[in-house]
CSV table of C-alpha atoms in Angstrom, one decimal:
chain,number,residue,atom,x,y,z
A,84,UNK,CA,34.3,-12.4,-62.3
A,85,UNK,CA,30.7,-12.2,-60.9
A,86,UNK,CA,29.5,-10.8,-58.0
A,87,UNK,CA,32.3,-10.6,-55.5
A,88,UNK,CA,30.7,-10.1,-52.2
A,89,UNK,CA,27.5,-8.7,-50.7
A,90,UNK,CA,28.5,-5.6,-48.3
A,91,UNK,CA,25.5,-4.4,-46.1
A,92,UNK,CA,25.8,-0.8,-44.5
A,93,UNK,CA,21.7,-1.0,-42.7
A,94,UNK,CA,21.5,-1.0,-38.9
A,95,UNK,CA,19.0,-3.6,-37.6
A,96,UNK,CA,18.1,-4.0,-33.7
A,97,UNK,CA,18.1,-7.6,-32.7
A,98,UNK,CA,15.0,-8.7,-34.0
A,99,UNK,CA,16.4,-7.4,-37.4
A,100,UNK,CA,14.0,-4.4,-38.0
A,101,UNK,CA,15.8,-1.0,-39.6
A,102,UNK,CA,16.3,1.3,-37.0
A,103,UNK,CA,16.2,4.3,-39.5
A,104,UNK,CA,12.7,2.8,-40.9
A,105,UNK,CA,11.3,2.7,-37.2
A,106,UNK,CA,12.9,6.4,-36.4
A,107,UNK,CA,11.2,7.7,-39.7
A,108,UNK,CA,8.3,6.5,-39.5
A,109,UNK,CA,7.5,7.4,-36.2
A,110,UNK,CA,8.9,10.9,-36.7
A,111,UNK,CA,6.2,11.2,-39.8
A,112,UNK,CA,3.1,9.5,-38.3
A,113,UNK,CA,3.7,12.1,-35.2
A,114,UNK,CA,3.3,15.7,-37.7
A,115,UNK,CA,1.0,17.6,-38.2
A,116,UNK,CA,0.8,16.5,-42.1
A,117,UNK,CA,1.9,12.7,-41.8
A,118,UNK,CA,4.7,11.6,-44.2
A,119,UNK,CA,7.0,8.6,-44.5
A,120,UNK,CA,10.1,9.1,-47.1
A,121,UNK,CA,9.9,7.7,-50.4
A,122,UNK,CA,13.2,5.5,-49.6
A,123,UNK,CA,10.8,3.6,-47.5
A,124,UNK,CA,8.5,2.0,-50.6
A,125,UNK,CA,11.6,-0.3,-51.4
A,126,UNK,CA,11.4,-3.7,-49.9
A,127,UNK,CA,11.3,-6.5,-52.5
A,128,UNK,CA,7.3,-5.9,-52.9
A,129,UNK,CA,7.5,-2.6,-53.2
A,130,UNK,CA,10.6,-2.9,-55.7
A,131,UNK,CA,9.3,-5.7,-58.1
A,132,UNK,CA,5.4,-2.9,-57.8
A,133,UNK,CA,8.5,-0.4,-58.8
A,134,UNK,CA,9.5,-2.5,-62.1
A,135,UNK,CA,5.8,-3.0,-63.1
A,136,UNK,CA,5.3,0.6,-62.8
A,137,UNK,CA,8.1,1.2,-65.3
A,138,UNK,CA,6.8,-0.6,-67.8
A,139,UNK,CA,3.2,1.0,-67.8
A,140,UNK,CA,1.9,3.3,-70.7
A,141,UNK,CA,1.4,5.9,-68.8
A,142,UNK,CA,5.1,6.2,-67.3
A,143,UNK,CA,7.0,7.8,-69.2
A,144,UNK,CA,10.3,8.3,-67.8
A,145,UNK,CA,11.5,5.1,-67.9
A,146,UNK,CA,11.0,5.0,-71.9
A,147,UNK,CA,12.5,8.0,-72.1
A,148,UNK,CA,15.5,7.6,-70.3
A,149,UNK,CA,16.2,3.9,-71.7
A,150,UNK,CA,15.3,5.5,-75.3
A,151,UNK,CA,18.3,8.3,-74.9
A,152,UNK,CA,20.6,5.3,-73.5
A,153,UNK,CA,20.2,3.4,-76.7
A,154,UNK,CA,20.0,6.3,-79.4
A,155,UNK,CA,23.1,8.4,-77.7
A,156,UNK,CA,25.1,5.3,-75.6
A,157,UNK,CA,28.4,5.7,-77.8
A,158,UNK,CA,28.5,9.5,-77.2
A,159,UNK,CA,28.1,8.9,-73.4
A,160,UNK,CA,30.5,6.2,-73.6
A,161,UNK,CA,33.2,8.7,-75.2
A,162,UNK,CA,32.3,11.6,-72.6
A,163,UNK,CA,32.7,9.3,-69.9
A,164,UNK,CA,36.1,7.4,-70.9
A,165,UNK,CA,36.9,3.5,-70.1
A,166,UNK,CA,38.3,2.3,-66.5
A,167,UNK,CA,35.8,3.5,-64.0
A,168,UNK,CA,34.1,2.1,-61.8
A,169,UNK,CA,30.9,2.8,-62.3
A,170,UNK,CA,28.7,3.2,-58.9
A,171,UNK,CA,25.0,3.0,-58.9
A,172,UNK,CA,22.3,4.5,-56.5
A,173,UNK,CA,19.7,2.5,-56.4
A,174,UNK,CA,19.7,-1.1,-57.7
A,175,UNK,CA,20.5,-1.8,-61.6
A,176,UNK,CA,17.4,-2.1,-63.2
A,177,UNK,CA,17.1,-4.4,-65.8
A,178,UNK,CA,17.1,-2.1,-68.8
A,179,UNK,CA,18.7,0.8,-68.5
A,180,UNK,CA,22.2,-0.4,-66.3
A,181,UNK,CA,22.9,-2.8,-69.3
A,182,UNK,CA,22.8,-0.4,-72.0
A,183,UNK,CA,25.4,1.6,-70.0
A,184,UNK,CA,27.6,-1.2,-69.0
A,185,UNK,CA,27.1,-2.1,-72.5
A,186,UNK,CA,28.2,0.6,-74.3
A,187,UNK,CA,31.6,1.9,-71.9
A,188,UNK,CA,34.4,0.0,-70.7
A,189,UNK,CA,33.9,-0.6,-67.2
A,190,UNK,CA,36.8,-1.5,-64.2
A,191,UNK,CA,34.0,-2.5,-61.6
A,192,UNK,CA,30.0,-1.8,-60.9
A,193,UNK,CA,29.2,-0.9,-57.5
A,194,UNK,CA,25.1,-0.9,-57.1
A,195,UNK,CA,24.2,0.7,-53.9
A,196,UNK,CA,20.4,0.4,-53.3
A,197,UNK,CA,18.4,-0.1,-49.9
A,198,UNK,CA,16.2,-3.5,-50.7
A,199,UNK,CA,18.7,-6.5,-49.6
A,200,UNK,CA,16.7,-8.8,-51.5
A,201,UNK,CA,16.3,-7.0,-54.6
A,202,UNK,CA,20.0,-5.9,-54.8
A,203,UNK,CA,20.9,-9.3,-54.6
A,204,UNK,CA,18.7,-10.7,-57.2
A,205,UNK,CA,19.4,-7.6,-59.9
A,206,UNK,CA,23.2,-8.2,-59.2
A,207,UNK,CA,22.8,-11.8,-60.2
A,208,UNK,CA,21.4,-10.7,-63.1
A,209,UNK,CA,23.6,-8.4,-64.1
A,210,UNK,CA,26.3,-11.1,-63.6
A,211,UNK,CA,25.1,-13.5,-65.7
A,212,UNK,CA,25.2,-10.6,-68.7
A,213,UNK,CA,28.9,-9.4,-67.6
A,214,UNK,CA,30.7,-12.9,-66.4
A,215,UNK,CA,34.0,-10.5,-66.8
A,216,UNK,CA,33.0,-7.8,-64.6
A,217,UNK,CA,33.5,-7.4,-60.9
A,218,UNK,CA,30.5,-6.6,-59.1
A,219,UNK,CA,30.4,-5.1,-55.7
A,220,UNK,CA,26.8,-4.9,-54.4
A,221,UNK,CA,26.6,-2.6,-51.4
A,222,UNK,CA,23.1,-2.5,-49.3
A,223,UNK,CA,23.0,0.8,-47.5
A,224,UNK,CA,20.6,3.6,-48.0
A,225,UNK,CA,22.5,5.8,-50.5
A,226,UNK,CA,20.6,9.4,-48.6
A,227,UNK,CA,23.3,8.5,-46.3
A,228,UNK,CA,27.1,8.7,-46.0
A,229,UNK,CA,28.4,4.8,-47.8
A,230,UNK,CA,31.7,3.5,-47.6
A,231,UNK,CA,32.4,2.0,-50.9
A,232,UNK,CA,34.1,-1.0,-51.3
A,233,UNK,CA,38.1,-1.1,-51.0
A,234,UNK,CA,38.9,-2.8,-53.9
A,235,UNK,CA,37.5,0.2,-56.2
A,236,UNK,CA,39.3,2.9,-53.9
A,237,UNK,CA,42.0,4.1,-56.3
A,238,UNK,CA,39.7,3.8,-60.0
A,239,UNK,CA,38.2,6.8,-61.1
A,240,UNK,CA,34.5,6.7,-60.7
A,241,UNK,CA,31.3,7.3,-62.3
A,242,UNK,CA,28.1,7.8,-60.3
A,243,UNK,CA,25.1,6.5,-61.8
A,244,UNK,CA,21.9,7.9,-61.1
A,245,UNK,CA,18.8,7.2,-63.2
A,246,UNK,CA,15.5,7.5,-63.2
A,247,UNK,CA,15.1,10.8,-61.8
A,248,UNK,CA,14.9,9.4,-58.4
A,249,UNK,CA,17.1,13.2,-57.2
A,250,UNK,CA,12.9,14.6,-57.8
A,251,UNK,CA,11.9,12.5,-55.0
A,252,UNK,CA,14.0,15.4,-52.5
A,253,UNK,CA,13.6,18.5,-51.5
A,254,UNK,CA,15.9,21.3,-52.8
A,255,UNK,CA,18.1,20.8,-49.4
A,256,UNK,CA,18.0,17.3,-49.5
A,257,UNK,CA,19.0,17.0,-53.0
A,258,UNK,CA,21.8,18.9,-52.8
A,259,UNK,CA,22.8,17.2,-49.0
A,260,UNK,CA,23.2,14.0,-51.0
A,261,UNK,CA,24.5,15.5,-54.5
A,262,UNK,CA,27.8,16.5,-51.8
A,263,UNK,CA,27.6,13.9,-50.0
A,264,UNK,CA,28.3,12.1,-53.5
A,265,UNK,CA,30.8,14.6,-54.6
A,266,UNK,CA,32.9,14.0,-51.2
A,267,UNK,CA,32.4,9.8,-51.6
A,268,UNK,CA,33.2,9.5,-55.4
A,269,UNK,CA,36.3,12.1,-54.8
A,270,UNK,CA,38.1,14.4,-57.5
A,271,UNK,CA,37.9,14.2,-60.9
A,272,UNK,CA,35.0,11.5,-60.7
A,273,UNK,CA,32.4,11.9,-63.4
A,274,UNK,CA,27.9,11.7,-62.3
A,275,UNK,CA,25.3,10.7,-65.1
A,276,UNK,CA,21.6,11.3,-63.7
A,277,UNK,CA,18.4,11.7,-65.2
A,278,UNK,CA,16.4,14.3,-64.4
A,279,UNK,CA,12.7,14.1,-65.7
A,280,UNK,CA,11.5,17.8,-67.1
A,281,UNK,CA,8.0,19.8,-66.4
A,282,UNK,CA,5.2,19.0,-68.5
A,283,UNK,CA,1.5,19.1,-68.8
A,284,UNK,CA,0.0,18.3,-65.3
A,285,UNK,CA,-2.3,15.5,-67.0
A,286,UNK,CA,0.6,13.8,-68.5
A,287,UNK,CA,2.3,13.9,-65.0
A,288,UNK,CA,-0.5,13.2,-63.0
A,289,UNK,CA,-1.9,10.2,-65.2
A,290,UNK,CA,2.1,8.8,-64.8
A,291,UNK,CA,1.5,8.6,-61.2
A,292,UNK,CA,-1.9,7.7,-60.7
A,293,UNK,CA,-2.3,4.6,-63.5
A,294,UNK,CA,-5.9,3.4,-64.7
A,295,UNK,CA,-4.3,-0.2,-63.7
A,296,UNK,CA,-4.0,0.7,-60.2
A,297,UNK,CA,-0.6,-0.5,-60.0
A,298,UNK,CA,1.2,2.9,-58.5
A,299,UNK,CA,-1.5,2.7,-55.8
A,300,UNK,CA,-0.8,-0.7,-55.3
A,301,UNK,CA,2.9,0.6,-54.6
A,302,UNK,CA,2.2,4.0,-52.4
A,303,UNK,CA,-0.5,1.4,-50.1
A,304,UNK,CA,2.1,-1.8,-49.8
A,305,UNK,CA,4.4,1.3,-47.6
A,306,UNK,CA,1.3,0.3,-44.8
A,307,UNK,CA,1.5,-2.9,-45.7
A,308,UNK,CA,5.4,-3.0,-45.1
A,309,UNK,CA,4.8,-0.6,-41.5
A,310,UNK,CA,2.5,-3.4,-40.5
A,311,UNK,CA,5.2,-6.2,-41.5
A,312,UNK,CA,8.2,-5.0,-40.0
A,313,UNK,CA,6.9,-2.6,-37.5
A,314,UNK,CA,3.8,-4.9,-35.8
A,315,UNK,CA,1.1,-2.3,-37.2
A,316,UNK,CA,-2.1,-2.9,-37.4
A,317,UNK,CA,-3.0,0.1,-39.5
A,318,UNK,CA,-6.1,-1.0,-41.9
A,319,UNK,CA,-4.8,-0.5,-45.0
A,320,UNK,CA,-8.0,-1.0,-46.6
A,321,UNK,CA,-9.0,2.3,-45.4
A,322,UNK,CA,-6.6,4.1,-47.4
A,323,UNK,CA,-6.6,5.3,-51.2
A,324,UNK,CA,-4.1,6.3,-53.6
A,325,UNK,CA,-4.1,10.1,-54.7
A,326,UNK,CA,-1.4,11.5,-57.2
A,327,UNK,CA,-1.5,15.6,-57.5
A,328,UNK,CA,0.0,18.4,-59.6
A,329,UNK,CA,1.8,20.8,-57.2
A,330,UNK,CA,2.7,24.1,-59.6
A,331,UNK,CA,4.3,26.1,-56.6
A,332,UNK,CA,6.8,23.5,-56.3
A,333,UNK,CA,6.8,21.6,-59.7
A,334,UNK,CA,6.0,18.4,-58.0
A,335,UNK,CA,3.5,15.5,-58.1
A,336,UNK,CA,2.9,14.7,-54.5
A,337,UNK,CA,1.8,11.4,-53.7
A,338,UNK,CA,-0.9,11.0,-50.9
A,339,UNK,CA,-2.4,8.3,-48.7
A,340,UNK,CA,-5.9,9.5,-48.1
A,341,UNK,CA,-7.7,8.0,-45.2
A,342,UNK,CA,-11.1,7.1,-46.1
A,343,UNK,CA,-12.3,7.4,-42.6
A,344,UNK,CA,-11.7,8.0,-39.2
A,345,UNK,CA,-9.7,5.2,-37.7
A,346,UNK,CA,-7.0,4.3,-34.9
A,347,UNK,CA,-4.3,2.0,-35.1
A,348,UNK,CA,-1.3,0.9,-33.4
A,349,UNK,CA,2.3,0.9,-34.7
A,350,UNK,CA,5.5,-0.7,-32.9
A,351,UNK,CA,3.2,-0.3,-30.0
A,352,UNK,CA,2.4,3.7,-30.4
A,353,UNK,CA,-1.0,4.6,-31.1
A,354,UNK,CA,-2.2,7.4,-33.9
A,355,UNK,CA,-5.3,8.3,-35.0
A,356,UNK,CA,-6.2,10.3,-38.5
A,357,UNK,CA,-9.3,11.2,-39.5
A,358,UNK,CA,-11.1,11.1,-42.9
A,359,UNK,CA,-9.5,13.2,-45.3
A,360,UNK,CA,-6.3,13.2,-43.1
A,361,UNK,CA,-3.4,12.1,-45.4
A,362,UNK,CA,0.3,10.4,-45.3
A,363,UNK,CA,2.5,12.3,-47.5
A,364,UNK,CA,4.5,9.4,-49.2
A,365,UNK,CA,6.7,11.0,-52.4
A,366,UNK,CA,7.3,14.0,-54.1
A,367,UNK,CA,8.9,14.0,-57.3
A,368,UNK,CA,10.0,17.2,-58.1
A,369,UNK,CA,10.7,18.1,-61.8
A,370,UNK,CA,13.1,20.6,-63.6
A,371,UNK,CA,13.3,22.9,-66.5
A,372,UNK,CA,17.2,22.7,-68.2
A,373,UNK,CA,18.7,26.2,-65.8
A,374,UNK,CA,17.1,24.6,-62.9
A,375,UNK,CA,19.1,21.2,-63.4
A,376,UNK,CA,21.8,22.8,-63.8
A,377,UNK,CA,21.6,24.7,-61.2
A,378,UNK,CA,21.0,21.9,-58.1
A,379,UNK,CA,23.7,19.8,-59.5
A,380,UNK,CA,26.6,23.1,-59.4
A,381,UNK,CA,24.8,23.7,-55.7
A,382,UNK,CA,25.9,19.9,-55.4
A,383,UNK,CA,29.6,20.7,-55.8
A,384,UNK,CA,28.9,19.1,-59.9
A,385,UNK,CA,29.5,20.9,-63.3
A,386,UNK,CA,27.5,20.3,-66.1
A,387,UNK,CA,29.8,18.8,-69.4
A,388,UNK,CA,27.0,17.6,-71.4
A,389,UNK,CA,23.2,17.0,-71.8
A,390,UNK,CA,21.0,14.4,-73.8
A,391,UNK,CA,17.8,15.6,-74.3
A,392,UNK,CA,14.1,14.2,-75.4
A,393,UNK,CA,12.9,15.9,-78.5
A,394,UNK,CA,10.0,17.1,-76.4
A,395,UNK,CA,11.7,17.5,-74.1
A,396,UNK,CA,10.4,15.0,-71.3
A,397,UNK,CA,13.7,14.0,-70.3
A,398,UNK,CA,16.8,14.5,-69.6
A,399,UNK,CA,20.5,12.8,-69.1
A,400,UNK,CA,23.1,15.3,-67.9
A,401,UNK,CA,26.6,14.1,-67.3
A,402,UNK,CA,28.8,16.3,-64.3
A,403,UNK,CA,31.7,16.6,-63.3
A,404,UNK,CA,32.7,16.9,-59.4
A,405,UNK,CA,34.7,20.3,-59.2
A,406,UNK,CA,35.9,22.0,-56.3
A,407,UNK,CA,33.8,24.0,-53.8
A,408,UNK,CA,34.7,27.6,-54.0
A,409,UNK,CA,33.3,30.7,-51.8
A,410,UNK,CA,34.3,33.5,-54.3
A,411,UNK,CA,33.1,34.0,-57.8
C-alpha cells in the first residue's frame, strides 16, 4: 500500500519560514541564559548529523535500545497485540522502527516528526520494506497538539517513542506532551518509549561530546540553520561545542560556548554575547526505574511492562493510557 499521503501540520509565513522557529528563537536569544529547543536541531542536516551520531561508539543508547528490540521483539509484539496503528514521534529511523513493524501485526504507521524532508525520505524507506502497509506521514512538531490522520481514527493505537527523546524536556514539559498524547491516542491505546537510565558521568558525557566531533558538528549546524532560514549572520565559527554532567538534575546539558565577544544580527534583531556567554541547546534528562515510572503515571500512562539492559543503561517500558483520577 505505500505511503498514502504526506499531511503537514507547520505554519510558515509567506516566504515559508516556521513561525514557531522564528518565535523560539527569538524568545531564547533574548534571556538571560540563551537557549533554543532541542526540536530545533532537526532539519534534514541536522537529522542525517542525528543518524551519524547513532551509530558512533560512544553512543550508546541507540545500541541499546535496537539490542532490546531484537533480543525481546516477540514478547513486545504479544504485550502489544495485532491491529494498531502504530504512531511514531519523531521520524522512523532506519533500525529500530523495522524491528517493531517487523515483529507485530500492524493496521497502519503514522510517523509524526518535524523535518519535512527527512520524514519523507524515511517513509519511503520504510515503504519499500512494508509494500502492504499503509503509511501516513504527518509533518507537525509532535510537542504540540497533532491531528492524526482520519483514516486511523477508529484503530486502536500504539505510540511509539524511542530513543529517549522524552530526556530532552523538562519535568513539566514531559508530562505536557505525555497528556497531550494520552488525550490524541484516546482510551485504551497502548505507549512503548525508551527511556535511557543514569550512569557514570564519563560514559554520559563522552556519549555527547564524541572524539570525532560529530555531535558538535550537530549542536553548531542549529547556527548554521538560524542563519539559513532566519537571515542571521551569527559567526558560527566563534562557537564550540560543550557536553556537561548536571547531577542536580540528572541531565547532560548541551552548550554553545562563545569563544569571544561578538554581535550579530538575526531576522533583523541584533544580540550580542560575550566570551564565555553560552546558548543552552539540549538537555537530556535521564531516569532511575521509580522515576520512569513515575513521569509517565503523571502523564495520564500506566506502566504494564519493562525491558531492561543488563546494566542497566536502558530501558523500554510499555504503558497503558488510563484515566485521570483526583482521589487515591
Amino acid at each position: 500500500m505505500g505511503v498514502v499521503r504526506h499531511l503537514r501540520q507547520v505554519d510558515a509565513d509567506a516566504a515559508g519560514v516556521d513561525i514557531a522557529f522564528r518565535a523560539d528563537v527569538h524568545a531564547g536569544l533574548s534571556q538571560a541564559q540563551k537557549a533554543v529547543p532541542a526540536r530545533w536541531f532537526y532539519d534534514a542536516t541536522g537529522s542525517a548529523l542525528f543518524e551519524d551520531i547513532t551509530a558512533l561508539p560512544e553512543y550508546y543508547p541507540t545500541r541499546s535500545e535496537t539490542d532490546l528490540l531484537k533480543r525481546h521483539a516477540a514478547a513486545i509484539a504479544a504485550a502489544i497485540g495485532p491491529g494498531r496503528a502504530v504512531v511514531e514521534l519523531g521520524s522512523g529511523s532506519s533500525t529500530k522502527t523495522p524491528l517493531l513493524l517487523g515483529a507485530m501485526q500492524p493496521a497502519a504507521y503514522v510517523p509524526v516528526d518535524i523535518s519535512g524532508d527527512f520524514l519523507r525520505d524515511s517513509a519511503l524507506a520504510l515503504a519499500a520494506r512494508f509494500p502492504e502497509l499503509a503509511i501516513y506521514p504527518v509533518e507537525a512538531d509532535f510537542t504540540q497538539r497533532v491531528a492524526l490522520p482520519r483514516e486511523i481514527c477508529l484503530l486502536p493505537k500504539l505510540g511509539f517513542f524511542p530513543g529517549s527523546t522524552i530526556g530532552n524536556m523538562v519535568a513539566r514539559t514531559a508530562i505536557d506532551l505525555l497528556r497531550n498524547w494520552r488525550e490524541t491516542l484516546g482510551d485504551g491505546s497502548l505507549l512503548l518509549i525508551g527511556i535511557d537510565r543514569i550512569k557514570d558521568a564519563g560514559i554520559l558525557e563522552l556519549a555527547y561530546d564524541d572524539p570525532a566531533g560529530v555531535t558538535a558538528a550537530f549542536n553548531l549546524n542549529l547556527l548554521t540553520r538560524i542563519n539559513r532560514e532566519l537571515g542571521g549572520d551569527i559567526p558560527v565559527e566563534n562557537f564550540e561545542h560543550k557536553a556537561v554532567w548536571d547531577d542536580v538534575h540528572a541531565r547532560i546539558e548541551m552548550h554553545l560556548v562563545a569563544a569571544c565577544d561578538m554581535d550579530f544580527i538575526v531576522d533583523g534583531r541584533a544580540y550580542h554575547m560575550a566570551k564565555g556567554e553560552t546558548i543552552h541547546s539540549e538537555n537530556s534528562h535521564k531516569y532511575g526505574p521509580r522515576d520512569a515510572n513515575l513521569l509517565l503515571r503523571a502523564g495520564g500512562w500506566t506502566p504494564l511492562a519493562t525491558w531492561d539492559d543488563a546494566d542497566p543503561k536502558f530501558a523500554l517500558i510499555l504503558a497503558q493510557a488510563t484515566e485521570f483520577r483526583s482521589a487515591p
